[in-house]
Tab-separated table of C-alpha atoms in Angstrom:
chain	number	residue	atom	x	y	z
A	8	MET	CA	-17.198	-28.896	-24.044
A	9	HIS	CA	-19.107	-26.172	-25.881
A	10	ILE	CA	-18.857	-23.926	-22.857
A	11	LEU	CA	-15.123	-24.485	-22.672
A	12	THR	CA	-14.496	-23.652	-26.314
A	13	SER	CA	-16.599	-20.525	-26.196
A	14	LEU	CA	-14.887	-19.466	-22.981
A	15	LEU	CA	-11.539	-20.002	-24.656
A	16	ARG	CA	-12.684	-17.984	-27.641
A	17	VAL	CA	-13.740	-15.094	-25.408
A	18	LEU	CA	-10.391	-15.154	-23.634
A	19	VAL	CA	-8.421	-15.191	-26.871
A	20	LEU	CA	-10.536	-12.445	-28.427
A	21	SER	CA	-10.392	-10.167	-25.379
A	22	GLY	CA	-6.634	-10.654	-25.226
A	23	ALA	CA	-6.309	-9.684	-28.866
A	24	ALA	CA	-8.539	-6.645	-28.432
A	25	LEU	CA	-6.483	-5.299	-25.552
A	26	GLY	CA	-3.373	-5.374	-27.651
A	27	PRO	CA	0.095	-6.749	-27.152
A	28	LEU	CA	0.710	-4.797	-23.936
A	29	VAL	CA	-1.560	-6.918	-21.751
A	30	HIS	CA	0.650	-9.978	-21.880
A	31	ALA	CA	3.978	-8.175	-21.984
A	32	SER	CA	5.964	-9.680	-19.154
A	33	THR	CA	9.380	-8.100	-19.633
A	34	PRO	CA	10.400	-4.424	-19.552
A	35	VAL	CA	11.548	-4.615	-23.180
A	36	GLU	CA	8.188	-6.039	-24.286
A	37	GLN	CA	6.342	-3.340	-22.374
A	38	LEU	CA	8.500	-0.660	-23.955
A	39	ALA	CA	7.737	-2.136	-27.374
A	40	GLY	CA	4.013	-2.019	-26.527
A	41	TYR	CA	4.098	1.652	-25.552
A	42	THR	CA	6.245	2.558	-28.567
A	43	THR	CA	3.779	0.831	-30.885
A	44	GLN	CA	0.881	2.597	-29.194
A	45	ALA	CA	2.629	5.971	-29.511
A	46	ALA	CA	3.674	5.239	-33.111
A	47	ALA	CA	6.973	6.974	-32.407
A	48	ALA	CA	10.422	6.011	-31.165
A	49	ALA	CA	11.048	6.507	-27.450
A	50	GLN	CA	13.511	9.166	-26.332
A	51	PRO	CA	15.312	8.277	-23.092
A	52	ALA	CA	16.561	11.858	-22.496
A	53	ARG	CA	12.993	13.150	-22.651
A	54	GLY	CA	11.993	10.401	-20.205
A	55	GLN	CA	14.654	11.489	-17.725
A	56	GLN	CA	13.490	15.095	-18.023
A	57	LEU	CA	9.880	14.095	-17.334
A	58	PHE	CA	10.948	11.940	-14.396
A	59	THR	CA	13.162	14.432	-12.605
A	60	THR	CA	11.202	17.678	-12.982
A	61	ARG	CA	7.984	18.825	-11.387
A	62	HIS	CA	4.927	19.477	-13.507
A	63	GLY	CA	3.050	22.156	-11.611
A	64	LYS	CA	2.356	19.973	-8.576
A	65	ASP	CA	4.184	19.215	-5.336
A	66	TRP	CA	5.895	16.009	-6.378
A	67	SER	CA	7.993	14.811	-9.279
A	68	CYS	CA	8.518	11.094	-9.975
A	69	ALA	CA	11.945	11.579	-8.374
A	70	SER	CA	10.365	12.811	-5.114
A	71	CYS	CA	9.671	9.173	-4.233
A	72	HIS	CA	11.846	7.174	-6.644
A	73	THR	CA	14.968	9.426	-6.395
A	74	ALA	CA	16.519	11.115	-9.424
A	75	ALA	CA	18.704	8.050	-9.973
A	76	PRO	CA	16.239	5.189	-9.449
A	77	THR	CA	18.961	2.549	-9.298
A	78	VAL	CA	18.615	2.799	-5.515
A	79	ALA	CA	15.664	2.499	-3.161
A	80	GLY	CA	13.460	5.542	-2.649
A	81	LYS	CA	10.981	6.596	-0.012
A	82	HIS	CA	7.299	7.490	-0.316
A	83	ALA	CA	7.164	11.284	0.010
A	84	GLY	CA	4.040	11.086	2.152
A	85	THR	CA	4.364	7.959	4.278
A	86	GLY	CA	8.112	7.360	4.296
A	87	LYS	CA	7.637	3.742	3.206
A	88	VAL	CA	10.695	2.367	1.418
A	89	ILE	CA	10.206	1.875	-2.329
A	90	GLY	CA	12.517	-0.591	-4.083
A	91	PRO	CA	14.657	0.600	-7.018
A	92	LEU	CA	12.632	1.309	-10.168
A	93	ALA	CA	15.292	0.624	-12.804
A	94	PRO	CA	14.789	-2.980	-13.992
A	95	ALA	CA	18.542	-3.728	-13.952
A	96	PHE	CA	18.521	-3.079	-10.213
A	97	ASN	CA	15.169	-4.690	-9.403
A	98	PRO	CA	14.143	-7.633	-11.609
A	99	GLU	CA	10.502	-7.433	-10.468
A	100	ARG	CA	9.977	-4.098	-12.172
A	101	PHE	CA	7.916	-3.898	-15.378
A	102	THR	CA	7.178	-7.636	-15.466
A	103	ASP	CA	3.411	-7.290	-15.015
A	104	ALA	CA	1.753	-5.029	-17.572
A	105	ALA	CA	-1.386	-4.444	-15.495
A	106	LYS	CA	0.724	-3.382	-12.528
A	107	THR	CA	2.761	-1.042	-14.717
A	108	GLU	CA	-0.431	0.531	-16.054
A	109	LYS	CA	-1.891	0.910	-12.554
A	110	TRP	CA	1.140	2.768	-11.242
A	111	PHE	CA	1.543	4.977	-14.322
A	112	ARG	CA	-2.142	5.915	-14.002
A	113	ARG	CA	-1.914	6.812	-10.322
A	114	ASN	CA	1.498	8.404	-10.270
A	115	CYS	CA	1.137	10.470	-13.441
A	116	ASN	CA	-2.073	11.795	-11.919
A	117	ASP	CA	-0.239	12.728	-8.701
A	118	VAL	CA	2.684	14.328	-10.527
A	119	MET	CA	1.045	15.836	-13.634
A	120	GLY	CA	-2.631	15.986	-12.781
A	121	ARG	CA	-3.470	13.725	-15.716
A	122	GLU	CA	-2.661	10.318	-17.154
A	123	CYS	CA	0.567	9.978	-19.129
A	124	THR	CA	0.446	9.373	-22.860
A	125	ALA	CA	1.844	6.145	-24.320
A	126	GLY	CA	4.737	8.227	-25.681
A	127	GLU	CA	5.577	9.597	-22.240
A	128	LYS	CA	5.477	6.116	-20.714
A	129	ALA	CA	7.742	4.851	-23.503
A	130	ASP	CA	10.213	7.691	-22.873
A	131	VAL	CA	10.397	7.027	-19.134
A	132	LEU	CA	10.738	3.264	-19.527
A	133	ALA	CA	13.373	3.704	-22.255
A	134	TRP	CA	15.363	5.926	-19.904
A	135	LEU	CA	15.042	3.465	-17.001
A	136	LEU	CA	16.383	0.737	-19.313
A	137	THR	CA	19.511	2.783	-20.017
A	138	LEU	CA	20.432	2.570	-16.313
A	139	LYS	CA	22.807	-0.370	-16.104
A	140	ARG	CA	24.876	-1.942	-13.382
B	6	MET	CA	-6.309	-36.512	37.467
B	7	PRO	CA	-4.514	-38.001	34.439
B	8	ARG	CA	-1.340	-36.304	33.382
B	9	SER	CA	-2.665	-35.411	29.909
B	10	LYS	CA	-5.628	-33.614	31.471
B	11	LEU	CA	-3.259	-31.637	33.708
B	12	SER	CA	-1.110	-30.560	30.805
B	13	GLN	CA	-4.227	-29.521	28.916
B	14	ILE	CA	-5.262	-27.288	31.789
B	15	ALA	CA	-1.761	-25.853	32.033
B	16	LEU	CA	-1.790	-25.105	28.325
B	17	ALA	CA	-5.196	-23.436	28.566
B	18	LEU	CA	-3.962	-21.279	31.453
B	19	LEU	CA	-0.858	-20.303	29.508
B	20	LEU	CA	-2.904	-19.400	26.462
B	21	SER	CA	-5.332	-17.243	28.413
B	22	ALA	CA	-2.419	-15.456	30.121
B	23	TRP	CA	-0.913	-14.839	26.689
B	24	ALA	CA	-4.225	-13.528	25.373
B	25	THR	CA	-4.526	-11.097	28.312
B	26	ALA	CA	-0.970	-9.854	27.800
B	27	HIS	CA	-1.800	-9.239	24.158
B	28	ALA	CA	-5.075	-7.433	24.724
B	29	ASP	CA	-3.795	-4.667	22.440
B	30	SER	CA	-3.423	-7.071	19.541
B	31	VAL	CA	-6.093	-5.555	17.356
B	32	GLY	CA	-5.256	-7.558	14.294
B	33	ALA	CA	-4.103	-10.877	15.669
B	34	ARG	CA	-7.353	-12.768	15.089
B	35	VAL	CA	-8.159	-11.280	11.680
B	36	PRO	CA	-7.336	-13.662	8.821
B	37	PRO	CA	-4.939	-11.709	6.594
B	38	LEU	CA	-5.989	-10.779	3.068
B	39	PRO	CA	-3.082	-11.037	0.592
B	40	LYS	CA	-4.731	-8.467	-1.686
B	41	TYR	CA	-4.848	-5.938	1.165
B	42	GLN	CA	-1.144	-6.447	1.784
B	43	GLN	CA	-0.327	-6.279	-1.890
B	44	GLU	CA	-2.322	-3.160	-2.717
B	45	CYS	CA	-2.518	-1.059	0.446
B	46	ALA	CA	0.781	-1.953	2.072
B	47	ALA	CA	2.626	-0.944	-1.105
B	48	CYS	CA	2.473	2.651	0.162
B	49	HIS	CA	1.908	2.400	3.897
B	50	MET	CA	1.554	-0.016	6.772
B	51	ALA	CA	-1.345	-2.462	6.472
B	52	TYR	CA	-3.444	-0.782	9.150
B	53	PRO	CA	-5.474	-3.366	11.069
B	54	PRO	CA	-9.123	-3.078	9.961
B	55	GLY	CA	-10.291	-2.923	13.580
B	56	LEU	CA	-8.851	0.578	13.927
B	57	LEU	CA	-11.699	2.180	11.950
B	58	PRO	CA	-15.440	1.565	11.836
B	59	ALA	CA	-17.058	0.066	8.730
B	60	ALA	CA	-18.480	3.439	7.633
B	61	SER	CA	-14.974	4.925	7.434
B	62	TRP	CA	-13.589	2.017	5.419
B	63	GLN	CA	-16.569	2.154	3.091
B	64	ARG	CA	-16.081	5.873	2.406
B	65	MET	CA	-12.365	5.333	1.888
B	66	MET	CA	-12.822	2.472	-0.571
B	67	GLY	CA	-15.269	4.659	-2.478
B	68	SER	CA	-12.809	7.530	-2.871
B	69	LEU	CA	-9.445	5.893	-3.605
B	70	GLY	CA	-8.879	8.290	-6.496
B	71	GLN	CA	-8.356	10.959	-3.859
B	72	HIS	CA	-6.712	9.169	-0.982
B	73	TYR	CA	-5.127	11.603	1.491
B	74	GLY	CA	-3.451	13.583	-1.266
B	75	THR	CA	-2.626	10.773	-3.682
B	76	ASP	CA	-4.337	8.751	-6.363
B	77	ALA	CA	-4.693	5.214	-4.990
B	78	SER	CA	-7.354	4.116	-7.482
B	79	LEU	CA	-7.856	0.377	-7.964
B	80	ASP	CA	-9.741	-1.889	-10.338
B	81	GLU	CA	-13.318	-2.652	-9.308
B	82	ALA	CA	-12.731	-6.309	-8.405
B	83	SER	CA	-9.929	-5.369	-5.990
B	84	VAL	CA	-12.037	-2.602	-4.440
B	85	ARG	CA	-14.836	-5.118	-3.845
B	86	GLU	CA	-12.532	-7.761	-2.390
B	87	ILE	CA	-10.631	-5.415	-0.068
B	88	GLY	CA	-13.762	-3.429	0.834
B	89	GLY	CA	-15.644	-6.590	1.835
B	90	TRP	CA	-12.798	-7.785	4.022
B	91	LEU	CA	-12.391	-4.391	5.709
B	92	LYS	CA	-16.104	-4.220	6.410
B	93	ALA	CA	-16.155	-7.737	7.856
B	94	HIS	CA	-13.286	-6.974	10.230
B	95	ALA	CA	-13.942	-3.297	10.947
B	96	GLY	CA	-13.859	-1.984	14.507
B	97	THR	CA	-17.072	-2.502	16.426
B	98	TYR	CA	-16.022	-2.211	20.048
B	99	LYS	CA	-16.338	1.094	21.912
B	100	ARG	CA	-13.028	2.513	20.759
B	101	ALA	CA	-13.665	2.370	17.083
B	102	ASN	CA	-17.409	2.559	16.610
B	103	GLU	CA	-17.414	6.235	15.734
B	104	ALA	CA	-15.998	7.538	12.458
B	105	PRO	CA	-13.121	9.954	13.192
B	106	PRO	CA	-12.746	13.254	11.286
B	107	GLN	CA	-11.638	12.600	7.687
B	108	ASP	CA	-11.721	8.890	8.538
B	109	ARG	CA	-8.210	9.239	9.881
B	110	ILE	CA	-7.155	6.673	12.500
B	111	THR	CA	-4.918	9.345	14.017
B	112	ARG	CA	-7.890	11.667	14.642
B	113	SER	CA	-9.845	9.064	16.600
B	114	ALA	CA	-10.642	10.006	20.199
B	115	TRP	CA	-8.934	6.864	21.520
B	116	PHE	CA	-5.825	7.556	19.434
B	117	LEU	CA	-5.531	11.138	20.669
B	118	ARG	CA	-6.050	9.999	24.263
B	119	LYS	CA	-3.366	7.323	23.995
B	120	HIS	CA	-0.911	9.702	22.364
B	121	ASN	CA	-1.520	12.887	24.353
B	122	GLU	CA	1.290	15.204	25.450
B	123	ARG	CA	1.930	13.270	28.644
B	124	GLU	CA	2.328	10.009	26.739
B	125	VAL	CA	4.305	11.292	23.762
B	126	SER	CA	6.106	14.626	23.887
B	127	PRO	CA	5.414	16.907	20.905
B	128	ALA	CA	9.123	16.833	19.976
B	129	VAL	CA	8.929	13.092	19.275
B	130	TRP	CA	6.464	13.599	16.414
B	131	LYS	CA	8.900	15.964	14.710
B	132	ARG	CA	11.736	13.434	14.534
B	133	ALA	CA	12.739	12.292	11.074
B	134	SER	CA	12.646	8.702	12.375
B	135	VAL	CA	8.927	9.133	13.106
B	136	GLY	CA	7.906	11.314	10.168
B	137	SER	CA	4.164	11.208	10.708
B	138	ALA	CA	1.596	9.902	13.162
B	139	ALA	CA	0.530	7.451	10.459
B	140	ASN	CA	3.892	5.703	10.802
B	141	CYS	CA	2.781	3.364	13.619
B	142	ALA	CA	5.825	1.128	13.219
B	143	ALA	CA	8.219	3.941	14.144
B	144	CYS	CA	7.407	3.220	17.806
B	145	HIS	CA	5.201	0.099	17.706
B	146	GLY	CA	7.688	-2.436	16.391
B	147	ASN	CA	5.059	-5.132	15.812
B	148	ALA	CA	2.363	-2.842	14.401
B	149	ALA	CA	2.361	-4.547	11.021
B	150	GLN	CA	1.426	-7.794	12.805
B	151	GLY	CA	-1.433	-6.005	14.549
B	152	SER	CA	0.254	-5.797	17.947
B	153	PHE	CA	0.302	-2.472	19.766
B	154	SER	CA	1.220	-3.938	23.149
B	155	GLU	CA	2.872	-1.503	25.576
B	156	ARG	CA	5.790	-3.906	25.866
B	157	ASP	CA	6.635	-3.509	22.191
B	158	ILE	CA	6.851	0.279	22.275
B	159	LYS	CA	10.273	1.716	21.602
B	160	ILE	CA	10.404	5.433	20.849
B	161	PRO	CA	13.206	6.104	18.341
B	162	LYS	CA	15.824	8.848	18.695
């Protein structure tokens, strides 16, 4: 019993330490997490700009996701089909915070040569959420 | 001979004939790893582990941050899980016991021999429907299931 309670305590504490983002399971919750982290309101127009332009490297986000990510894209290297990124067109998107973080980390590195800031992630996600059916 | 015994023999014969016909099924007997599908096949085909030797897979799993021009970095637990599975099912037979240049399947001696100019004309590789030599499934329709049987080859226009 003691082991169980202490295990539970560890889980609760680690969850709290990692912040609200870890358990965010909807795009809106994840946007709220990034906005809180950035301590600034997200700007969708700035997100679109980041997404569709290149940043000194070969690829932009749009190279694989298309400039209007309401449709499927294609991996610029392998040609593998990538489902739409805008949540309104693909309900799986931005429902797993760890997955979101993994792809931001990798793809920002490929496109910008560094990780994106919380503010940049908030901008991009805010823009994606403006894309409606 | 009892009838059940006869049907057992017939079944065994059928199975062995099937196994011979599918000698190019490099991945058929490997138990699939959902994590491998989930993580690696997000960007490209889930290449059967038997196509590279363990040393190649080990190097690759140790350098996912720079993975053929992209960042494919993964959390440590996933690297361990996928790396262990790849090592356990890596190629050991004569074809795949030597690490190819850059650990690329497509630079392996057996790959180059099977896809030389007489087998595949250079123009085929340039087709948009093929894209790159890494796109096995362009011609090998059942590649994702680990089957590279001659019968399944269909070169796209």
